[in-house]
XYZ file of C-alpha atoms in Angstrom:
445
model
C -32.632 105.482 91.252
C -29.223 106.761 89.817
C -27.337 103.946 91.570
C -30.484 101.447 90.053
C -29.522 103.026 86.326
C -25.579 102.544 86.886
C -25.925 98.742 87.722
C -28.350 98.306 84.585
C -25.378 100.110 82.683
C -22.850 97.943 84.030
C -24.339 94.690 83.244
C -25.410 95.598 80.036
C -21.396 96.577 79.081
C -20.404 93.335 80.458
C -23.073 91.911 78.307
C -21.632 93.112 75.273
C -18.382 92.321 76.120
C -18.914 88.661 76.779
C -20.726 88.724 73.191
C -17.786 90.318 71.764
C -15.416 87.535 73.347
C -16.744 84.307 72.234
C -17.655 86.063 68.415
C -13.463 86.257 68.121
C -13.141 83.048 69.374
C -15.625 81.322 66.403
C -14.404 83.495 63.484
C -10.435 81.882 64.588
C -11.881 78.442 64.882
C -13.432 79.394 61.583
C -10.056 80.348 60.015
C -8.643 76.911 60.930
C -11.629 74.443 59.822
C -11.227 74.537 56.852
C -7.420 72.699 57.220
C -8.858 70.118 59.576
C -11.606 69.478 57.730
C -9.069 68.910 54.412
C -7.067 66.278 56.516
C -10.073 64.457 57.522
C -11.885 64.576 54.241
C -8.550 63.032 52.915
C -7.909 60.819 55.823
C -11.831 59.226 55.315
C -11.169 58.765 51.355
C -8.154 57.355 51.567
C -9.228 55.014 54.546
C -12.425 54.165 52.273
C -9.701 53.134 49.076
C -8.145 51.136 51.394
C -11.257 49.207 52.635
C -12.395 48.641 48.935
C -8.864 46.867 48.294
C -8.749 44.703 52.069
C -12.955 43.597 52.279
C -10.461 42.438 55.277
C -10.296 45.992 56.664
C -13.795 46.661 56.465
C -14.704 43.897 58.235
C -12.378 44.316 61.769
C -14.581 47.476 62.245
C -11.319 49.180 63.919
C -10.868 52.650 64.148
C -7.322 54.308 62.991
C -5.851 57.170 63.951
C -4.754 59.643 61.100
C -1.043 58.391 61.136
C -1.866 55.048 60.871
C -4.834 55.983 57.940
C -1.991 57.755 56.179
C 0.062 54.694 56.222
C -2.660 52.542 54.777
C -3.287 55.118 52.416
C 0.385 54.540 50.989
C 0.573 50.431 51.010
C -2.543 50.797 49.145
C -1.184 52.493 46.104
C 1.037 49.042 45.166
C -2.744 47.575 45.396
C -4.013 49.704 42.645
C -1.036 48.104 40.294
C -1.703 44.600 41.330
C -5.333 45.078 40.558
C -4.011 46.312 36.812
C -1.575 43.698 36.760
C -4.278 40.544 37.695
C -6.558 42.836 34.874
C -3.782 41.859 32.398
C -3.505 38.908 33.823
C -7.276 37.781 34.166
C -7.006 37.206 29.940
C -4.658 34.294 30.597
C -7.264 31.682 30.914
C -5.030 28.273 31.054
C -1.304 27.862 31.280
C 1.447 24.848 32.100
C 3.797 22.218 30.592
C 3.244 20.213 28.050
C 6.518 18.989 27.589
C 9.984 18.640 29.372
C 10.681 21.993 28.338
C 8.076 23.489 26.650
C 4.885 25.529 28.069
C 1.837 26.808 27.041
C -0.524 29.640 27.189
C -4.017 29.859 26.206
C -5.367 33.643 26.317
C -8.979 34.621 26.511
C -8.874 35.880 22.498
C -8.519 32.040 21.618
C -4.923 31.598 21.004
C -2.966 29.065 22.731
C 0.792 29.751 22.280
C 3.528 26.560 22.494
C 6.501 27.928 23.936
C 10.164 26.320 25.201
C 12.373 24.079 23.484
C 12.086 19.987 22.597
C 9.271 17.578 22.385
C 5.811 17.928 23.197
C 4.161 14.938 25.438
C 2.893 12.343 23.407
C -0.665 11.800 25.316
C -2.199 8.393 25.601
C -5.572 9.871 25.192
C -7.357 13.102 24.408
C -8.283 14.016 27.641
C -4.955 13.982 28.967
C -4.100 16.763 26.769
C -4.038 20.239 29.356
C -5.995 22.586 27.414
C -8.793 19.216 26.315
C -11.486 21.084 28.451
C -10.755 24.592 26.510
C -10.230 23.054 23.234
C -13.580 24.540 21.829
C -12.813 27.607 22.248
C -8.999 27.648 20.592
C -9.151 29.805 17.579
C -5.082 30.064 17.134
C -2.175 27.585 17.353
C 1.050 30.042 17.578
C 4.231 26.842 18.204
C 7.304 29.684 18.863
C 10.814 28.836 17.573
C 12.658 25.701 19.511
C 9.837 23.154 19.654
C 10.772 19.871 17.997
C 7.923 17.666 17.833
C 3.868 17.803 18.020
C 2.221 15.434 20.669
C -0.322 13.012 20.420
C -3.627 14.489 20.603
C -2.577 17.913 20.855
C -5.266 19.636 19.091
C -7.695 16.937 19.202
C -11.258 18.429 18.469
C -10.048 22.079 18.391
C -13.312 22.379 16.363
C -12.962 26.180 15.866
C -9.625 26.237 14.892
C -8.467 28.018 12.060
C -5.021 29.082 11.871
C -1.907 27.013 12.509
C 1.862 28.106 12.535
C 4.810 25.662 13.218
C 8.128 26.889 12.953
C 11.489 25.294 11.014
C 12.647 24.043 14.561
C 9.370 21.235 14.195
C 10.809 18.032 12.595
C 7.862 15.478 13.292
C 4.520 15.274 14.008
C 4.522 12.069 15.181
C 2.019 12.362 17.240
C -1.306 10.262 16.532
C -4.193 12.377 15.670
C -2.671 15.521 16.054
C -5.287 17.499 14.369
C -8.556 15.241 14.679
C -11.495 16.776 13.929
C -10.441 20.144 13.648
C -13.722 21.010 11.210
C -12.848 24.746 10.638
C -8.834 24.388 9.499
C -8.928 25.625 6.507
C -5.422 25.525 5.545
C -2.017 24.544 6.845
C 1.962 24.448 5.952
C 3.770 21.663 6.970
C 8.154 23.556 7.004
C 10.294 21.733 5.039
C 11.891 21.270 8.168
C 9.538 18.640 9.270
C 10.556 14.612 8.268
C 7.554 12.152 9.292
C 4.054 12.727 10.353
C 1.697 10.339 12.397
C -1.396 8.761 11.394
C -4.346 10.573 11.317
C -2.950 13.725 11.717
C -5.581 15.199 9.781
C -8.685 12.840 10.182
C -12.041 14.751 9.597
C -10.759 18.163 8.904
C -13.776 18.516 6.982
C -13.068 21.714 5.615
C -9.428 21.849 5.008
C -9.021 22.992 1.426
C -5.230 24.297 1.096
C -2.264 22.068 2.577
C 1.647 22.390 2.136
C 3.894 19.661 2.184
C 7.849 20.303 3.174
C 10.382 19.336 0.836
C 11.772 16.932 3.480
C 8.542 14.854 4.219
C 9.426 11.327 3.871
C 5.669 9.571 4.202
C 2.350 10.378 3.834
C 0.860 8.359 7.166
C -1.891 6.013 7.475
C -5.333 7.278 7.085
C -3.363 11.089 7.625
C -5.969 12.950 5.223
C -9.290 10.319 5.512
C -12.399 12.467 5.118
C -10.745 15.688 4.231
C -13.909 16.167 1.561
C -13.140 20.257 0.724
C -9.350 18.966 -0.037
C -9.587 19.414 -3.689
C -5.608 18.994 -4.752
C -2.133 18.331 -3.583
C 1.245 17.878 -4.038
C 3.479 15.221 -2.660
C 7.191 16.345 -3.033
C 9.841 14.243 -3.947
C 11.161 13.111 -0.686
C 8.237 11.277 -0.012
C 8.925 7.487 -0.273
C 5.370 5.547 0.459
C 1.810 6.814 0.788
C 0.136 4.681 3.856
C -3.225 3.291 3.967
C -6.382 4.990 3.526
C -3.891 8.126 3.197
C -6.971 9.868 1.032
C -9.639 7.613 1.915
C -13.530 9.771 1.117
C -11.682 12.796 0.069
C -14.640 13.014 -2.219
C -13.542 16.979 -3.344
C -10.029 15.711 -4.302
C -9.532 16.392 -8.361
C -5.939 16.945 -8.934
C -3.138 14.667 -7.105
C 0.408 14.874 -8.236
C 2.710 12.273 -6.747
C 6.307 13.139 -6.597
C 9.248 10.438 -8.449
C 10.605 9.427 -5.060
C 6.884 7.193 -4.388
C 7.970 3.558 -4.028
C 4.581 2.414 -2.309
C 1.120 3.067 -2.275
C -0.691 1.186 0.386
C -4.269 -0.148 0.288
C -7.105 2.298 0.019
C -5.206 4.921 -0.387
C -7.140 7.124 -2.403
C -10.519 4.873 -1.771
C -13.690 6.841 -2.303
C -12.228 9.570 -3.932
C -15.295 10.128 -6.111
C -14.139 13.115 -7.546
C -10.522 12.393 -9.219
C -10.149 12.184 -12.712
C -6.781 11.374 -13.701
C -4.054 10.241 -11.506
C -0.147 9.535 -12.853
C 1.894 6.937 -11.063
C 5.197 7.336 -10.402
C 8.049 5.200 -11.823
C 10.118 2.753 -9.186
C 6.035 2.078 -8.381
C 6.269 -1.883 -8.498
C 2.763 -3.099 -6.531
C -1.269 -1.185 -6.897
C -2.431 -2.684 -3.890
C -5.733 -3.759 -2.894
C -8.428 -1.416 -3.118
C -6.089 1.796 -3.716
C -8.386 3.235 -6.207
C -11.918 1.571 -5.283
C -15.230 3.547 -5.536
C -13.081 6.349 -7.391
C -15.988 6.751 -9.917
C -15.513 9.638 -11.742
C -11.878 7.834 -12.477
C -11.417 8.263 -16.459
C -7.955 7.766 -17.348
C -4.723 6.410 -15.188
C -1.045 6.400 -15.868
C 1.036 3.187 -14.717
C 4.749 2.588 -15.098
C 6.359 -0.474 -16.748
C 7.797 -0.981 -13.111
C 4.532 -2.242 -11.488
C 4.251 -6.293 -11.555
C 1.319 -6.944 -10.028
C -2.129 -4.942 -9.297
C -4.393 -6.525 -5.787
C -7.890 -7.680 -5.822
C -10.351 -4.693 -6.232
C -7.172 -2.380 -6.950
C -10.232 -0.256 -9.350
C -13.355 -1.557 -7.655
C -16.406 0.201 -9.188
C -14.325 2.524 -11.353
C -17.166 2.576 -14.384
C -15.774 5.720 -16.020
C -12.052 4.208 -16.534
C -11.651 4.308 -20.216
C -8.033 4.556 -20.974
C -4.722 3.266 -19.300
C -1.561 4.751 -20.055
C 1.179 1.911 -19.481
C 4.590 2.711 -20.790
C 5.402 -1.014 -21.369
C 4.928 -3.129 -24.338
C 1.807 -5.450 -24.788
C 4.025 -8.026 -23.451
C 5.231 -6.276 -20.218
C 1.223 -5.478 -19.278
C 0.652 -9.422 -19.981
C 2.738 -10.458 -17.484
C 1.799 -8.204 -14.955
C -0.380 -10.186 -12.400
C -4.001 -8.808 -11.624
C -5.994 -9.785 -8.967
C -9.580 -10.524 -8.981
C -12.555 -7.524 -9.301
C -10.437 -5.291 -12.033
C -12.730 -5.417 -14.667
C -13.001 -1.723 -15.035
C -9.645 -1.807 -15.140
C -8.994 -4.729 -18.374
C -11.989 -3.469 -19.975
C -10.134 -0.335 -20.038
C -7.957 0.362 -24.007
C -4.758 -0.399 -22.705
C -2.097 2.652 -24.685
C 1.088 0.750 -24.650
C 4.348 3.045 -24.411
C 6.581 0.154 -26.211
C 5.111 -0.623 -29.515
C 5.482 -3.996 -30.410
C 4.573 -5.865 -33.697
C 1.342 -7.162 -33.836
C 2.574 -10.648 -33.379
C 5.647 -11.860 -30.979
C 7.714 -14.737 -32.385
C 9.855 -17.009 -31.088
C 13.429 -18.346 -32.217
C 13.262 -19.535 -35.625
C 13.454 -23.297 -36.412
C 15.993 -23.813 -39.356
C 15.884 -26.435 -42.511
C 18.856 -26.844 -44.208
C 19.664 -28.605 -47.522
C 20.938 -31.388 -47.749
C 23.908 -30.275 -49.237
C 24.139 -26.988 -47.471
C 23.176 -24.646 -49.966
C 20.184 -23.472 -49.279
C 18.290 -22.648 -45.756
C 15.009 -21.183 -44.496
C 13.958 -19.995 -40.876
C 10.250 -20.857 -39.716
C 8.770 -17.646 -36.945
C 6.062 -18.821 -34.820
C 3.571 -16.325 -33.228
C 4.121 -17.125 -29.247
C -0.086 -16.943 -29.303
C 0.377 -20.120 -31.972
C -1.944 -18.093 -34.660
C 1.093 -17.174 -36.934
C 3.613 -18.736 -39.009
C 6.237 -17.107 -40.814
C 9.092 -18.830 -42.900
C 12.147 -17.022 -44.245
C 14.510 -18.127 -47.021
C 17.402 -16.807 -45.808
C 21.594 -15.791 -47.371
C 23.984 -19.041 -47.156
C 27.387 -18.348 -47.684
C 30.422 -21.118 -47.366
C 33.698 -20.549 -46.026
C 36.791 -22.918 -45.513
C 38.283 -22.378 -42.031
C 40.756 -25.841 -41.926
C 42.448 -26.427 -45.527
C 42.581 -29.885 -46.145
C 45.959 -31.575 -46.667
C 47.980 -35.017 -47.398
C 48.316 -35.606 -44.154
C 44.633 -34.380 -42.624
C 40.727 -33.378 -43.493
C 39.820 -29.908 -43.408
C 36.488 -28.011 -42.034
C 34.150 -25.503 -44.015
C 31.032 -23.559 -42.529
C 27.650 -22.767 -44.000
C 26.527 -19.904 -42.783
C 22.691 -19.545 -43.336
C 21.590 -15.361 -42.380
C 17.735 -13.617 -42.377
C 16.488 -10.600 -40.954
C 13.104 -10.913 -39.837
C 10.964 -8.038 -37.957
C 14.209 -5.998 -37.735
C 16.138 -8.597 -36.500
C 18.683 -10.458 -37.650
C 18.941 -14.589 -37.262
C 21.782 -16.612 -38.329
C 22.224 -20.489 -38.294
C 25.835 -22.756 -39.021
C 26.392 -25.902 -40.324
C 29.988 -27.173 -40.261
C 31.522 -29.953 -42.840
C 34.613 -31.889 -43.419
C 36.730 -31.128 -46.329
C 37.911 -34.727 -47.194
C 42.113 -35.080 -47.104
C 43.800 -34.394 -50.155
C 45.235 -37.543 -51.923
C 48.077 -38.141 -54.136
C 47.988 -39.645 -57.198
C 50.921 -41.130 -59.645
C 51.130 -39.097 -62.315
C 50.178 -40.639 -65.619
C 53.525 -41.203 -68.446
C 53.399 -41.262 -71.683
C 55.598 -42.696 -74.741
């Protein structure tokens, strides 16, 4: 029984020992978890950034050993800045060439930005144009320093434009309709850097209300501000030599136009339709109103023309009712000889205020009668209209120019003088002095 009670004893010791052993060996392995269990947390996140960046990764279903985790974990950090970087980049919504040198940029905010040096490409048609399929949604035109020139087309349709900027370096727009339709420009400065501009530039830029024009502009292109109707004045500089065609054609708000000295020609229809100007002053050198310029201008009252102008083309004032009074700073004569075409009737119904005055009548040369002997003269004034007759009795005075001798005759002159009209007439009649002759003297006893 004692020996029974001493094996119980023993087993039960070596009971508690092998409880005692594996107890130490958890709480060690406990001590160290919490390391491993670091590593692989990190390991795992750093293996799940990686698979969000490479859908690559995720995909192979291959399993990595830390090392090689670790090293993913590192090539992915430049993959975080290229995701910022494409961020940045992702508001770049169109960019190219547009022009030997020059680029552009269009940005998701709207603006497109012209950038290099030289000419723009001239287009052949709107859609050639590399931003035409983003044009609605161009807000901005930014052209940087060094561009020369503005295409063709460029900003055809750019219906929600509404700021422009060109720099000094721009010195044409030569471009045909450069700024078609552009219905929300409100305003716009051409640099005084800029010499021509091409027709149309500014067709149907509805509500355009404020425009600039350089001080080295030389034209005002064909048809370049037709249907501008919220255009209410402007001012074209000196440097501009001829105003095209249908220039200001149905700018119905237009009120005020003043039209620099340098304006040699204005071109037909010109300022057609514009139903709202007044007044208008022509510039001198100004030697042809061509056909139609000022048609359908209704609210037209008073004009100014220069004694240079010589003729005025058929319909020149069409269906200008309200014209009243015309400036001219000829004489009565100078306006008569001016040639005017066919429907002007406005226009010679209109009191004519002549800036020569001239007597009421014109007269020719006088016709002289003379005296028989010379000593008395008058001077008959016609009226060139034939309804006036004026005679003078005018000065005569004689005068011996050649003495008369022995030997030969001499010559006297009648000289017959009247002022008439503030001018003075004179008329001549020349005689011969007979020769002297010698006589015997009579003698006496």
């Amino acid at each position: 029984m004692r020996q029974g009670k001493s094996m119980t004893a023993l087993f039960l010791s070596l009971a508690l020992l092998l409880t005692m052993l594996p107890g130490a060996a958890w709480a060690a392995e406990t001590e160290e978890l919490p390391e491993e269990a670091a590593v692989t947390e990190e390991a795992t996140t750093e293996t799940d950034e990686a698979q969000e960046t490479s859908p690559e990764s995720s995909v192979s279903g291959e399993t990595e050993d830390d090392e090689a985790s670790e090293t993913e974990a590192t090539e992915d950090e430049p993959a975080v800045v290229a995701e910022e970087d494409i961020s940045t980049a992702s508001e770049i919504v169109d960019s190219g060439s547009c022009g030997d040198d020059a680029t552009y940029t269009l940005t998701s905010d709207g603006t497109l930005t012209i950038s290099g040096t030289g000419d723009m490409t001239n287009w052949g048609s709107a859609s050639q144009v590399p931003w035409y399929n983003y044009r609605s949604d161009i807000v901005e035109v930014v052209i940087e320093e060094g561009a020369t020139s503005v295409g063709d087309y460029a900003f055809y349709y750019c219906k929600n434009l509404t700021s422009v900027s060109i720099p000094d370096s721009v010195t044409s727009f030569d471009g045909y309709g450069t700024f078609w339709f552009c219905t929300n420009l409100t305003s716009i400065t051409i640099p005084d850097s800029v010499t021509s501009v091409g027709d149309s530039t500014f067709y149907h830029c509805v509500n355009l209300e404020n425009i600039t024009l350089g001080s080295s502009l030389t034209n005002i292109s064909v048809y370049m501000f037709q249907e501008c109707y919220a255009l209410t004045s402007i001012t074209i500089p000196d440097s501009v030599t001829s105003i095209g065609a249908g220039a200001f054609e149905d700018c119905t708000g237009l009120t005020s136009v003043t039209i620099g000295s340098g304006v040699t020609v204005i071109d037909a229809s010109a300022f057609w339709g514009c139903s709202s100007l007044t007044d208008i002053s022509l510039p001198d050198g100004l030697t042809t109103i061509e056909v139609n310029t000022f048609g359908k201008c209704t609210s037209l009252t008073s004009i100014t023309i220069p004694d240079s102008v010589t003729s005025i083309g058929e319909s020149a004032f069409y269906s200008c009712a309200s014209l009243t009074d015309v400036y001219y700073s000829g004489s009565k004569s100078n306006w008569a000889a001016i040639s005017i075409g066919s429907g002007n009737t406005y226009l010679t119904n209109a009191t004519i205020h002549y800036g020569v005055e001239e007597p009421e009548h014109v007269y020719g040369s006088p016709v002289w009668t003379w005296a028989s002997d010379y000593s008395t003269a008058t001077a008959t004034f016609t009226c060139t209209d034939g309804d006036d007759i004026q005679t003078v009795t005018a000065t005569v005075t004689y005068e011996v120019t050649t003495a008369a001798t022995y030997t030969a005759a001499g010559t006297g002159t009648y000289t017959a003088t009247v002022t008439f009209n503030g001018k003075t007439y004179t008329d001549t009649k020349t005689v011969t002095i007979p020769m002297l002759v010698l006589t015997a003297p009579t003698i006496t006893s």
